[in-house]
Amino acid sequence: MLTIKNLKVAVEGMEILKGINLDIKPGEVHAIMGPNGSGKSTLGNVLAGKENYEVLEGEVSFLGEDLLELAAEERAKKGLFLSFQYPVEIPGVPMVNFLKTSLNEHRKYKGLEPLTAGEFLKLMREKKEMLHLDSQLTNRSVNEGFSGGEKKKNEIFQMALLEPKLAILDETDSGLDIDALKIVAEGVNALKSPERSTIVITHYQRLLDYIVPDFVHVLYKGRIVKSAGKELALELEEKGYDWIKKELA
Amino acid sequence: MTQTVVNKIAVSEKYTSLFQVNRELLDEGSSPLLNRMRDVAIKRFEKVGVPGFKNEDYKYTNLERVFDKEYRPVFQYEKVDVDLNEVFRCDVPQLNTFTVLLINGWFYARNQQLSGLPDGVVAGSLAQLANERPELVQDYLNRQAGLSDDPLVALNTAFAKDGFFLYVPDHVVIEKPIQVINLMRSEDAVFATQRNLIIIGKNSQAKVIFCDHTLSACDFLVNNVTEVFVGRDAVVDVYTIQSQSNNANTVNSSFFKQAENSNLLTGTATLHGGLIRNNLKVSMDGEHAEAKVLGMSFTDKRQHVDNFTNIEHNKAHCLSNQLYKNVLDEDSVGAFTGRIHVARDAQKTNAFQRNNNVLLTDSAKMNTKPQLIIDADDVKCSHGATVGQIDEEALFYLRARGINEPDARLMLMNAFAHEVIQEIRVEPLRDRIDELVDKRLRGELARCHSCDRS
């Protein structure tokens, strides 16, 4: 699904990622943990195609294609989805227009006809119910005036609509109370299939109680310094990151 | 004397001598109500002349450049060799309105009869109605413009012969908007002067839409003045849509006088045009009056759009709200000056102003200047101005959901404009403007005769 080889990335001249290697197979869930400033969000953004990130070295292949050659929108349409750590408020762009345009762009790419208004509304209704999303939210502008929790739910709602092959959840748990966290996790798990993969970027182990990873990686100072099974997350929760730092020192 | 001063005098003299030479022609056929204003007005113009950079109010707009060109003035109605009702296809079709056409500043002779207007409403040519119904005109004509220091308003008064006139008596509601289509059409460069007068009686309601268009791509200079009187408890909407060739240059001065409890909404959308200067003054002369003043422009190439507003809070308990937004592409230049003046004793005034601008290129330029003069102590006033680029974070967010970059940019620009558009109170017009703006941003909106040079 996704293979990252020796990926080095700089932002404004500063090297943030210093040689990432990662291999994600269909159906797998990978957790990327690590202290603040270790480069977790940079990894998510660079995979999603955010500009002003300078790739210094390395390769990323996604479904057999050179991911780094593709524009952000192409990556999205091929099935890569980033759930934003900080979803952007876009006043004046109605949620409904945004979702419809996004969904139909995806369908066009797959050679499908655009959804009719009725089909679209039905699909929205289903997914909204699944995520217990306030039905009024889709009458507003994109993320405008949403609470932190609503924004995160809205990300997963979009993911549920677009059904990506690879979802990158960038700190989707931060700022969520336990009920919202469960709903979000349910939404993610509902999409789980042998063809879909997930990268969960998080600080904390708690989300991983609900979205159970196959692998846990620790990102520290721009490198993956430790990889193991889901038990690593528990160990990190218990001991913090200091023991890893010490181990490396 | 420096070269520029010499030139300034030369430019201004051209217009004063135009006045002297054509004095008889100007008076001919015009009502004494118009003619009696001319001498005072031309003197007032002479004193200042065509405003240059040194004039504080015209700091960002060099009008000498457009006044300096050679134009043929239109001091008489000229027959049109085609039927404008047929020729003109408005980009705002299917809007159910009373439609009136003006050509080069003159009321079109073959306008279709306006049928179905409520009893007592008088709408038509100012030239004709000032002659035939002077009692409707005399108490209003030049009562606002005459107080202005602006030399170009005075120049209009000196040259004014015709324009659109609307009188709505007390307690009358005109449901359908009245659409006034100002056309410029000529084979040579033309200087037009148009004078409009709108009087809305007590407790009455009306909506007027001005659409400025060109039907040929010659150099045009248009100097318009519109005076609007909003009676007590009246509700009035005045919209202006400017979509002219980039060889057309326009100075458009509007005056609004509001009585007690009246409610005014006025908006200007600038889509195409060369150099455009919009002067707008609202005098809130009765308590509890409310005004919403909107503006937006979408410019590219070497367009130049300057909006100058002046909201005079003369009485207590009034509310004014200004929102101006501009999207500037390529080498276009924009300016916004927003003046709010709260007079002494105009307590409990609420006066707000915002100007947001997006520059799409490094060479586009925007000048924005709020001016608040507050002589009362119990007021709420605010102003805010921003000049920025397209929000890159928002752009990435949309692209990350599979929306192509050009579409994402369009979405964001439409969204930016939509904040202004959503305030339009005529629903079909709101939808139309939404479409027009979208077309404009896509570059699909036909410039009138696609032979622009600039």
XYZ file of C-alpha atoms in Angstrom:
703
model
C 0.000 0.000 0.000
C 2.517 2.583 1.141
C 6.281 2.279 1.183
C 8.459 5.051 2.528
C 12.201 4.773 1.961
C 14.731 7.028 3.644
C 12.452 10.063 3.525
C 14.168 13.317 4.461
C 12.124 16.487 4.613
C 12.957 20.073 5.483
C 10.642 22.919 6.389
C 11.995 26.412 5.906
C 15.498 25.078 5.655
C 15.302 22.979 8.794
C 15.481 19.251 8.445
C 12.535 17.730 10.282
C 12.373 14.194 8.931
C 15.781 12.591 8.809
C 15.292 9.315 7.040
C 11.943 7.626 7.576
C 11.383 4.038 6.527
C 7.937 2.540 6.738
C 6.062 -0.196 4.966
C 2.316 -0.452 5.267
C 0.405 -3.369 3.799
C -3.284 -3.437 2.957
C -5.481 -3.923 5.997
C -2.851 -2.863 8.503
C -3.193 -0.249 11.195
C 0.012 1.549 12.135
C 0.322 3.891 15.071
C 2.962 6.598 15.033
C 3.703 7.951 18.459
C 6.314 10.283 19.758
C 6.942 13.393 21.801
C 6.109 16.905 20.599
C 8.222 18.196 17.745
C 9.406 14.782 16.642
C 7.994 15.261 13.120
C 4.720 13.305 13.314
C 2.528 15.960 11.744
C 5.188 16.793 9.165
C 5.031 13.195 8.031
C 1.238 13.350 7.713
C 1.344 16.651 5.822
C 4.094 15.656 3.465
C 2.268 12.457 2.575
C -0.906 14.424 1.897
C 0.958 16.775 -0.425
C 1.212 20.001 1.485
C 3.420 22.503 -0.272
C 6.352 24.329 1.285
C 7.760 21.039 2.514
C 11.031 20.313 0.827
C 11.770 16.663 0.166
C 15.541 16.339 0.409
C 15.846 12.667 -0.203
C 13.917 9.436 -0.311
C 11.004 7.811 -2.041
C 7.400 7.219 -1.245
C 5.349 4.807 -3.247
C 1.592 4.601 -2.841
C -0.256 1.789 -4.601
C 2.753 1.394 -6.839
C 2.994 5.047 -7.838
C 5.502 7.723 -6.935
C 3.436 9.643 -4.408
C 5.744 12.642 -4.229
C 5.144 13.381 -7.905
C 1.419 13.816 -7.390
C -0.493 16.987 -6.492
C -2.438 16.958 -3.235
C -5.762 16.539 -5.022
C -4.437 13.600 -7.066
C -3.301 11.846 -3.923
C -6.722 12.371 -2.382
C -8.492 10.958 -5.401
C -6.215 7.931 -5.454
C -7.418 7.175 -1.968
C -5.151 8.921 0.503
C -6.955 10.775 3.238
C -5.535 13.058 5.895
C -7.649 13.787 8.911
C -6.294 17.206 9.890
C -4.933 17.917 13.321
C -6.357 21.415 12.970
C -9.225 21.380 10.459
C -9.405 24.748 8.728
C -12.424 27.009 9.045
C -13.544 28.236 5.636
C -16.257 30.863 6.021
C -18.503 31.207 2.999
C -17.971 27.700 1.651
C -21.061 25.726 2.646
C -20.357 22.236 4.009
C -22.826 20.726 1.574
C -21.149 22.257 -1.496
C -17.756 21.260 -0.231
C -18.725 17.651 0.457
C -20.585 17.297 -2.790
C -17.724 18.719 -4.852
C -15.219 16.555 -3.046
C -17.282 13.403 -3.396
C -18.047 13.981 -7.046
C -14.391 14.695 -7.835
C -13.583 11.317 -6.329
C -16.341 9.673 -8.356
C -15.278 11.352 -11.562
C -11.782 10.037 -11.008
C -13.170 6.525 -10.646
C -15.226 6.979 -13.801
C -18.508 7.119 -11.922
C -21.429 9.433 -12.541
C -21.937 12.247 -10.030
C -24.470 11.431 -7.335
C -27.944 12.846 -7.735
C -29.070 15.289 -5.087
C -31.251 12.594 -3.534
C -28.496 9.992 -3.427
C -26.096 12.485 -1.953
C -28.457 13.534 0.809
C -29.212 9.939 1.652
C -25.520 9.111 1.897
C -24.888 12.150 4.079
C -27.732 11.216 6.370
C -26.404 7.685 6.857
C -22.896 8.802 7.646
C -24.042 11.596 9.891
C -26.045 9.141 11.945
C -23.091 6.823 12.212
C -20.975 9.614 13.679
C -23.758 11.143 15.747
C -23.061 14.371 13.943
C -25.433 17.243 14.642
C -27.446 17.440 11.446
C -27.270 21.228 11.566
C -23.507 21.179 11.102
C -23.778 20.427 7.414
C -25.870 23.567 6.973
C -22.956 25.713 8.065
C -19.759 26.811 6.388
C -16.848 24.357 6.452
C -15.774 23.984 10.090
C -16.917 27.500 10.849
C -17.776 27.903 14.483
C -17.456 24.143 15.097
C -16.212 23.078 18.495
C -12.939 21.161 18.643
C -14.794 17.873 18.964
C -17.167 18.719 16.118
C -14.235 19.507 13.860
C -12.648 16.136 14.532
C -15.911 14.301 14.029
C -16.350 16.228 10.821
C -13.005 14.907 9.604
C -14.054 11.327 10.219
C -17.412 12.081 8.645
C -15.598 13.148 5.470
C -13.495 10.035 5.649
C -16.618 7.916 5.904
C -18.021 9.619 2.811
C -14.857 9.318 0.747
C -13.892 5.784 1.843
C -10.139 6.178 1.342
C -7.687 3.333 0.906
C -5.201 4.871 3.290
C -6.307 7.134 6.096
C -3.850 9.201 8.096
C -5.375 10.363 11.353
C -3.297 13.225 12.671
C -3.959 13.561 16.395
C -7.620 12.949 15.814
C -7.959 12.177 19.527
C -6.607 15.446 20.866
C -9.332 17.536 22.438
C -11.928 14.777 22.306
C -13.814 13.694 25.384
C -14.184 9.981 25.913
C -17.641 9.724 24.351
C -16.573 11.576 21.238
C -13.424 9.484 21.120
C -15.482 6.305 21.093
C -17.700 7.603 18.311
C -14.721 8.635 16.224
C -13.069 5.258 16.778
C -16.281 3.483 15.817
C -16.357 5.501 12.627
C -12.803 4.509 11.817
C -13.382 0.863 12.677
C -16.523 0.712 10.589
C -14.371 1.376 7.544
C -11.857 -1.259 8.444
C -11.350 -3.841 5.730
C -8.575 -6.032 4.337
C -8.055 -3.457 1.566
C -7.827 -0.369 3.731
C -4.959 0.797 5.853
C -4.728 3.387 8.580
C -1.941 5.463 10.085
C -2.850 6.774 13.501
C -0.659 9.637 14.652
C -1.085 10.230 18.345
C 0.541 11.293 21.564
C -1.443 9.065 23.767
C -2.254 5.446 24.009
C -5.917 5.982 24.798
C -7.149 6.128 21.208
C -5.333 2.849 20.569
C -7.639 1.119 23.046
C -10.347 1.698 20.477
C -8.435 1.625 17.225
C -6.156 -1.332 17.812
C -2.903 -1.053 15.859
C -0.961 -3.886 14.310
C 2.259 -1.931 14.671
C 3.422 0.904 16.849
C 6.322 3.134 15.797
C 8.065 5.719 17.881
C 9.138 8.814 15.989
C 11.842 10.787 17.701
C 13.890 13.635 16.272
C 12.826 12.822 12.736
C 13.561 9.117 12.825
C 11.600 6.003 13.670
C 13.586 4.789 16.611
C 11.461 1.878 17.718
C 8.845 -0.353 16.157
C 6.882 -3.128 17.810
C 3.389 -4.529 18.271
C 0.523 -2.889 20.118
C 2.101 -3.602 23.512
C 4.629 -0.849 22.842
C 1.874 1.723 23.163
C 1.060 0.518 26.654
C 4.667 0.595 27.635
C 4.950 4.173 26.418
C 1.841 5.147 28.323
C 3.297 3.714 31.475
C 6.877 4.910 31.222
C 6.592 7.996 29.027
C 9.105 8.738 26.287
C 12.074 9.311 28.553
C 13.214 5.708 28.593
C 13.425 5.732 24.812
C 15.445 8.900 24.912
C 17.737 7.293 27.465
C 17.990 4.109 25.437
C 19.118 6.157 22.461
C 21.554 8.316 24.417
C 5.339 76.271 -12.358
C 5.956 72.604 -12.628
C 4.794 70.588 -15.570
C 2.102 68.787 -13.615
C 0.522 71.997 -12.393
C 0.447 73.404 -15.901
C -1.159 70.233 -17.107
C -3.697 70.233 -14.326
C -4.780 73.741 -15.257
C -4.913 72.806 -18.913
C -7.066 69.763 -18.211
C -9.462 71.710 -16.038
C -9.678 74.609 -18.479
C -10.734 72.229 -21.169
C -13.880 71.510 -19.205
C -14.614 75.085 -18.195
C -14.251 76.268 -21.766
C -16.429 73.371 -22.881
C -19.020 74.848 -20.557
C -18.658 78.412 -21.846
C -18.795 77.381 -25.487
C -21.846 75.190 -25.009
C -23.691 77.325 -22.514
C -26.727 77.861 -24.751
C -26.873 74.254 -25.748
C -26.830 73.224 -22.134
C -29.783 75.454 -21.317
C -31.715 74.488 -24.415
C -34.716 72.367 -23.605
C -33.690 72.021 -19.976
C -35.852 73.030 -17.079
C -34.903 76.246 -15.264
C -34.459 73.983 -12.236
C -31.395 72.511 -13.914
C -30.227 75.655 -15.657
C -30.202 77.853 -12.591
C -27.573 75.657 -10.926
C -25.027 75.766 -13.697
C -23.142 79.003 -13.086
C -22.519 78.400 -9.407
C -21.479 74.840 -10.158
C -18.945 75.641 -12.859
C -17.362 78.241 -10.558
C -17.103 75.639 -7.879
C -15.459 73.254 -10.314
C -13.081 75.965 -11.531
C -11.857 76.639 -8.021
C -10.442 73.121 -7.562
C -10.347 71.705 -11.070
C -9.941 68.054 -11.912
C -8.576 66.574 -8.693
C -4.995 65.348 -8.853
C -2.847 63.379 -6.455
C -2.443 66.390 -4.209
C -6.133 66.383 -3.426
C -6.349 64.352 -0.208
C -9.665 62.788 -1.212
C -8.263 61.665 -4.559
C -4.860 60.649 -3.335
C -4.982 57.156 -4.795
C -6.635 57.914 -8.106
C -5.181 60.033 -10.832
C -8.146 61.357 -12.740
C -6.152 63.759 -14.878
C -5.064 60.802 -16.930
C -8.626 60.062 -18.034
C -9.915 63.637 -18.129
C -7.007 64.616 -20.328
C -8.124 62.499 -23.270
C -10.203 63.975 -26.070
C -13.898 63.233 -25.831
C -16.983 64.410 -27.604
C -19.487 65.670 -25.040
C -23.098 64.602 -25.438
C -25.112 67.719 -24.668
C -28.089 66.687 -26.741
C -30.061 63.517 -27.093
C -28.714 61.578 -30.039
C -30.896 59.223 -31.987
C -29.857 55.609 -31.751
C -29.796 53.763 -35.062
C -30.795 50.426 -33.557
C -33.430 49.308 -31.094
C -31.567 49.054 -27.801
C -34.324 46.890 -26.382
C -33.205 44.346 -28.959
C -29.474 44.975 -28.974
C -28.877 44.866 -25.285
C -28.679 41.521 -23.599
C -28.181 41.933 -19.908
C -26.172 39.419 -17.948
C -28.862 39.623 -15.321
C -31.719 38.190 -17.347
C -34.911 36.639 -16.060
C -34.915 39.141 -13.293
C -38.465 40.353 -13.138
C -38.043 44.108 -13.067
C -39.366 47.341 -14.443
C -36.649 48.085 -16.954
C -35.477 51.481 -18.095
C -32.671 52.131 -20.580
C -30.383 55.121 -20.717
C -27.967 55.789 -23.517
C -24.846 57.918 -23.077
C -26.445 59.513 -20.026
C -29.808 60.170 -21.698
C -33.161 58.552 -21.153
C -33.705 56.332 -24.185
C -36.515 57.657 -26.380
C -37.846 54.232 -27.243
C -38.081 52.919 -23.707
C -41.061 50.701 -23.281
C -43.878 52.123 -21.220
C -43.590 51.154 -17.577
C -46.946 49.620 -16.868
C -48.104 48.337 -13.554
C -46.345 50.849 -11.316
C -48.491 51.768 -8.309
C -50.604 54.926 -8.541
C -48.741 58.136 -8.004
C -45.322 56.749 -8.806
C -43.498 58.809 -11.398
C -40.564 57.277 -13.197
C -38.762 58.438 -16.288
C -36.502 61.060 -17.784
C -35.230 63.774 -15.459
C -35.051 66.257 -18.349
C -38.664 65.656 -19.240
C -40.046 65.480 -15.705
C -38.182 68.549 -14.506
C -40.039 70.405 -17.259
C -43.402 68.745 -16.830
C -43.549 68.123 -13.073
C -41.249 70.760 -11.540
C -43.188 70.537 -8.266
C -41.835 67.007 -7.755
C -38.278 67.981 -8.542
C -37.651 71.404 -7.132
C -37.398 70.582 -3.450
C -34.877 67.834 -4.028
C -32.677 68.501 -7.041
C -29.135 69.393 -5.965
C -30.154 69.603 -2.303
C -27.462 67.074 -1.437
C -25.004 67.373 -4.309
C -25.071 71.152 -4.022
C -23.450 70.906 -0.602
C -20.580 68.797 -1.851
C -17.065 70.180 -2.185
C -16.217 67.636 -4.828
C -15.298 69.420 -8.065
C -16.567 66.524 -10.169
C -19.979 66.647 -8.552
C -20.014 70.354 -9.399
C -18.955 69.517 -12.952
C -21.886 67.149 -13.207
C -24.263 69.851 -11.956
C -22.886 72.294 -14.507
C -23.415 69.869 -17.394
C -26.448 67.896 -16.193
C -29.326 67.647 -18.621
C -30.865 64.225 -18.205
C -30.863 61.039 -16.224
C -33.260 58.786 -14.394
C -35.958 60.226 -12.184
C -38.086 58.313 -9.709
C -40.695 59.681 -7.373
C -42.539 57.394 -4.992
C -45.254 59.092 -2.927
C -45.871 58.311 0.727
C -47.156 54.879 1.775
C -46.443 53.107 -1.488
C -44.624 49.812 -1.864
C -43.132 48.927 -5.241
C -42.546 45.226 -5.034
C -40.709 44.678 -8.302
C -37.249 46.201 -8.518
C -36.690 48.974 -11.028
C -33.678 48.226 -13.191
C -31.950 51.199 -14.760
C -29.566 50.115 -17.481
C -26.977 52.714 -18.344
C -25.537 52.010 -21.749
C -22.583 53.636 -23.412
C -22.508 53.266 -27.142
C -20.651 55.321 -29.683
C -18.208 55.139 -32.553
C -16.006 57.796 -31.025
C -14.779 58.759 -27.570
C -17.616 60.232 -25.575
C -17.962 62.237 -22.374
C -21.305 61.667 -20.693
C -22.945 63.346 -17.765
C -25.868 61.665 -16.102
C -27.921 63.039 -13.275
C -30.320 60.799 -11.368
C -32.822 61.760 -8.735
C -34.732 59.331 -6.552
C -37.304 60.404 -4.020
C -38.922 57.823 -1.790
C -41.794 59.088 0.328
C -42.721 58.391 3.905
C -43.285 54.736 4.779
C -42.683 53.682 1.173
C -40.492 50.976 -0.256
C -38.542 50.659 -3.483
C -35.584 48.841 -4.944
C -33.493 50.273 -7.732
C -30.761 48.438 -9.620
C -28.349 50.405 -11.775
C -26.433 48.400 -14.350
C -23.579 50.150 -16.140
C -22.637 48.681 -19.492
C -20.844 49.574 -22.675
C -21.944 48.485 -26.131
C -18.769 49.590 -27.870
C -15.161 49.644 -26.789
C -14.349 53.311 -27.359
C -12.876 55.505 -24.682
C -15.653 56.746 -22.463
C -15.712 59.157 -19.607
C -18.839 59.101 -17.507
C -19.469 61.526 -14.697
C -22.604 60.487 -12.826
C -24.401 61.912 -9.862
C -27.316 60.234 -8.115
C -29.241 61.833 -5.295
C -31.510 59.631 -3.210
C -33.938 60.879 -0.604
C -35.167 58.236 1.783
C -38.306 59.343 3.615
C -39.294 58.600 7.149
C -39.885 54.869 7.799
C -39.033 54.114 4.185
C -37.110 51.015 3.115
C -34.889 51.513 0.095
C -32.409 49.343 -1.765
C -30.062 50.760 -4.380
C -27.666 48.410 -6.129
C -25.114 49.264 -8.766
C -23.505 46.703 -11.013
C -20.580 48.009 -13.010
C -19.642 45.896 -15.977
C -18.154 48.072 -18.650
C -15.351 47.811 -21.118
C -11.943 48.575 -19.676
C -11.798 51.633 -21.915
C -14.676 53.158 -20.017
C -13.837 55.399 -17.083
C -16.448 56.345 -14.576
C -16.851 58.727 -11.698
C -20.001 57.824 -9.885
C -21.130 59.975 -6.976
C -24.139 58.899 -4.941
C -25.805 60.796 -2.152
C -28.299 59.350 0.278
C -30.267 61.378 2.761
C -32.119 59.387 5.350
C -35.009 60.523 7.484
C -36.050 59.089 10.837
C -36.451 55.298 11.095
C -35.566 54.788 7.470
C -33.688 51.772 6.294
C -31.235 51.871 3.430
C -29.242 49.137 1.787
C -26.882 50.090 -0.964
C -24.317 47.960 -2.727
C -21.860 48.332 -5.572
C -20.430 45.418 -7.489
C -17.607 46.240 -9.872
C -16.869 43.509 -12.374
C -15.281 45.182 -15.391
C -14.310 48.732 -16.208
C -11.217 50.865 -16.641
C -10.834 53.521 -14.013
C -13.756 53.676 -11.632
C -14.220 56.022 -8.761
C -17.311 55.590 -6.603
C -18.099 58.355 -4.170
C -20.820 57.521 -1.725
C -22.248 59.682 0.977
C -24.961 58.800 3.444
C -26.400 61.517 5.636
C -28.340 60.121 8.536
C -30.554 63.058 9.282
C -33.169 61.404 11.462
C -32.916 59.257 14.569
C -33.018 55.471 14.356
C -32.040 55.385 10.725
C -30.144 52.334 9.511
C -27.825 51.977 6.559
C -25.963 49.035 5.184
C -23.336 49.984 2.636
C -21.752 47.211 0.626
C -19.132 47.063 -2.041
C -17.082 44.531 -3.894
C -14.789 44.584 -6.858
C -13.017 41.998 -8.956
C -10.257 43.505 -10.979
C -7.497 42.413 -13.272
C -5.322 43.779 -16.089
C -4.803 47.469 -15.406
C -8.168 48.187 -13.868
C -8.333 50.800 -11.172
C -11.220 50.879 -8.715
C -11.484 53.410 -5.928
C -14.348 53.460 -3.426
C -14.714 56.481 -1.227
C -17.438 56.441 1.390
C -18.594 59.031 3.836
C -21.197 58.177 6.429
C -22.471 61.202 8.288
C -24.161 60.366 11.563
C -25.971 63.608 12.210
C -28.602 62.284 14.606
C -28.586 59.970 17.599
C -29.483 56.251 17.644
C -28.514 55.473 14.072
C -26.762 52.400 12.792
C -24.419 52.127 9.835
C -22.540 49.120 8.615
C -20.019 49.181 5.786
C -18.543 46.090 4.217
C -16.202 46.358 1.238
C -14.306 43.477 -0.301
C -11.975 43.416 -3.261
C -10.194 40.691 -5.179
C -7.301 42.106 -7.190
C -5.544 40.177 -9.922
C -2.675 40.975 -12.310
C -1.684 44.674 -12.308
C -4.932 46.086 -11.008
C -5.067 48.722 -8.327
C -7.731 49.313 -5.729
C -8.432 51.903 -3.088
C -10.872 52.202 -0.258
C -11.370 55.198 1.953
C -14.097 54.878 4.506
C -15.064 57.921 6.446
C -17.415 57.858 9.390
C -18.346 61.143 10.934
C -20.340 61.141 14.141
C -21.635 64.634 14.765
C -21.843 66.215 18.176
C -24.867 64.954 20.061
C -25.334 61.986 17.729
C -25.190 59.808 20.831
C -25.821 56.064 20.831
C -24.467 55.859 17.324
C -23.406 52.460 16.058
C -21.076 52.750 13.113
C -19.069 49.851 11.768
C -16.785 49.449 8.836
C -14.752 46.624 7.365
C -12.592 46.371 4.274
C -11.005 43.045 3.286
C -8.831 42.588 0.255
C -7.188 39.677 -1.483
C -4.228 40.257 -3.758
C -3.709 37.439 -6.225
C -0.412 38.683 -7.643
C 2.633 40.559 -6.427
C 1.912 43.441 -8.761
C -1.679 44.062 -7.696
C -1.979 46.884 -5.235
C -4.518 47.974 -2.650
C -4.692 51.181 -0.641
C -7.057 51.202 2.277
C -7.721 54.036 4.670
C -10.330 54.296 7.394
C -11.163 57.771 8.658
C -13.199 58.056 11.825
C -14.175 61.450 13.089
C -16.144 61.161 16.294
C -17.511 64.209 18.015
C -19.905 62.454 20.398
C -18.926 60.477 23.481
C -21.454 57.678 23.796
C -20.970 55.759 20.562
C -19.862 52.390 19.280
C -17.634 52.590 16.234
C -15.252 50.110 14.723
C -13.195 49.687 11.630
C -10.983 46.978 10.286
C -8.958 46.507 7.145
C -7.001 43.569 5.851
C -4.902 43.007 2.750
C -3.803 39.451 2.199
C -3.446 36.531 -0.123
C -5.604 33.476 -0.634
C -5.531 31.441 2.554
C -3.016 28.695 1.770
C -4.186 26.524 4.648
C -7.749 26.585 3.384
C -6.528 25.896 -0.132
C -4.628 22.832 1.021
C -7.596 21.617 3.001
C -9.804 21.686 -0.095
C -7.151 20.098 -2.284
C -6.576 17.373 0.273
C -10.220 16.449 -0.304
C -9.681 15.965 -4.016
C -10.745 19.409 -5.227
C -8.478 20.684 -8.011
C -6.444 23.743 -7.264
C -8.210 26.082 -9.729
C -11.608 24.979 -8.415
C -10.444 25.302 -4.839
C -9.215 28.834 -5.509
C -12.534 29.698 -7.097
C -14.400 28.287 -4.136
C -12.378 30.418 -1.768
C -12.772 33.587 -3.813
C -16.495 33.028 -4.197
C -16.705 32.440 -0.475
C -14.838 35.670 0.146
C -17.306 37.584 -2.015
C -20.290 35.700 -0.708
C -20.150 37.468 2.623
C -21.092 40.637 0.777
C -23.495 39.020 -1.676
C -25.566 37.356 1.023
C -26.570 40.784 2.299
C -28.442 41.574 -0.917
C -32.129 41.703 -0.068
C -33.537 40.983 -3.534
C -33.307 37.224 -3.674
C -33.216 36.669 -7.441
C -30.653 39.452 -7.690
C -28.572 37.819 -4.992
C -28.527 34.566 -6.950
C -27.715 36.409 -10.163
C -24.860 38.311 -8.596
C -23.536 35.084 -7.148
C -23.513 33.691 -10.680
C -22.042 36.838 -12.194
C -19.246 36.909 -9.646
C -18.539 33.249 -10.228
C -18.425 33.862 -13.984
C -16.219 36.894 -13.454
C -13.806 34.920 -11.312
C -13.697 32.150 -13.885
C -12.939 34.764 -16.545
C -16.098 33.774 -18.400
C -18.027 36.980 -17.988
C -18.135 38.636 -21.376
C -16.515 41.991 -21.354
C -18.724 44.243 -23.324
C -17.273 43.870 -26.821
C -14.123 41.954 -26.307
C -11.877 44.505 -27.920
C -10.348 45.999 -24.789
C -6.970 47.445 -25.190
C -5.921 47.668 -21.590
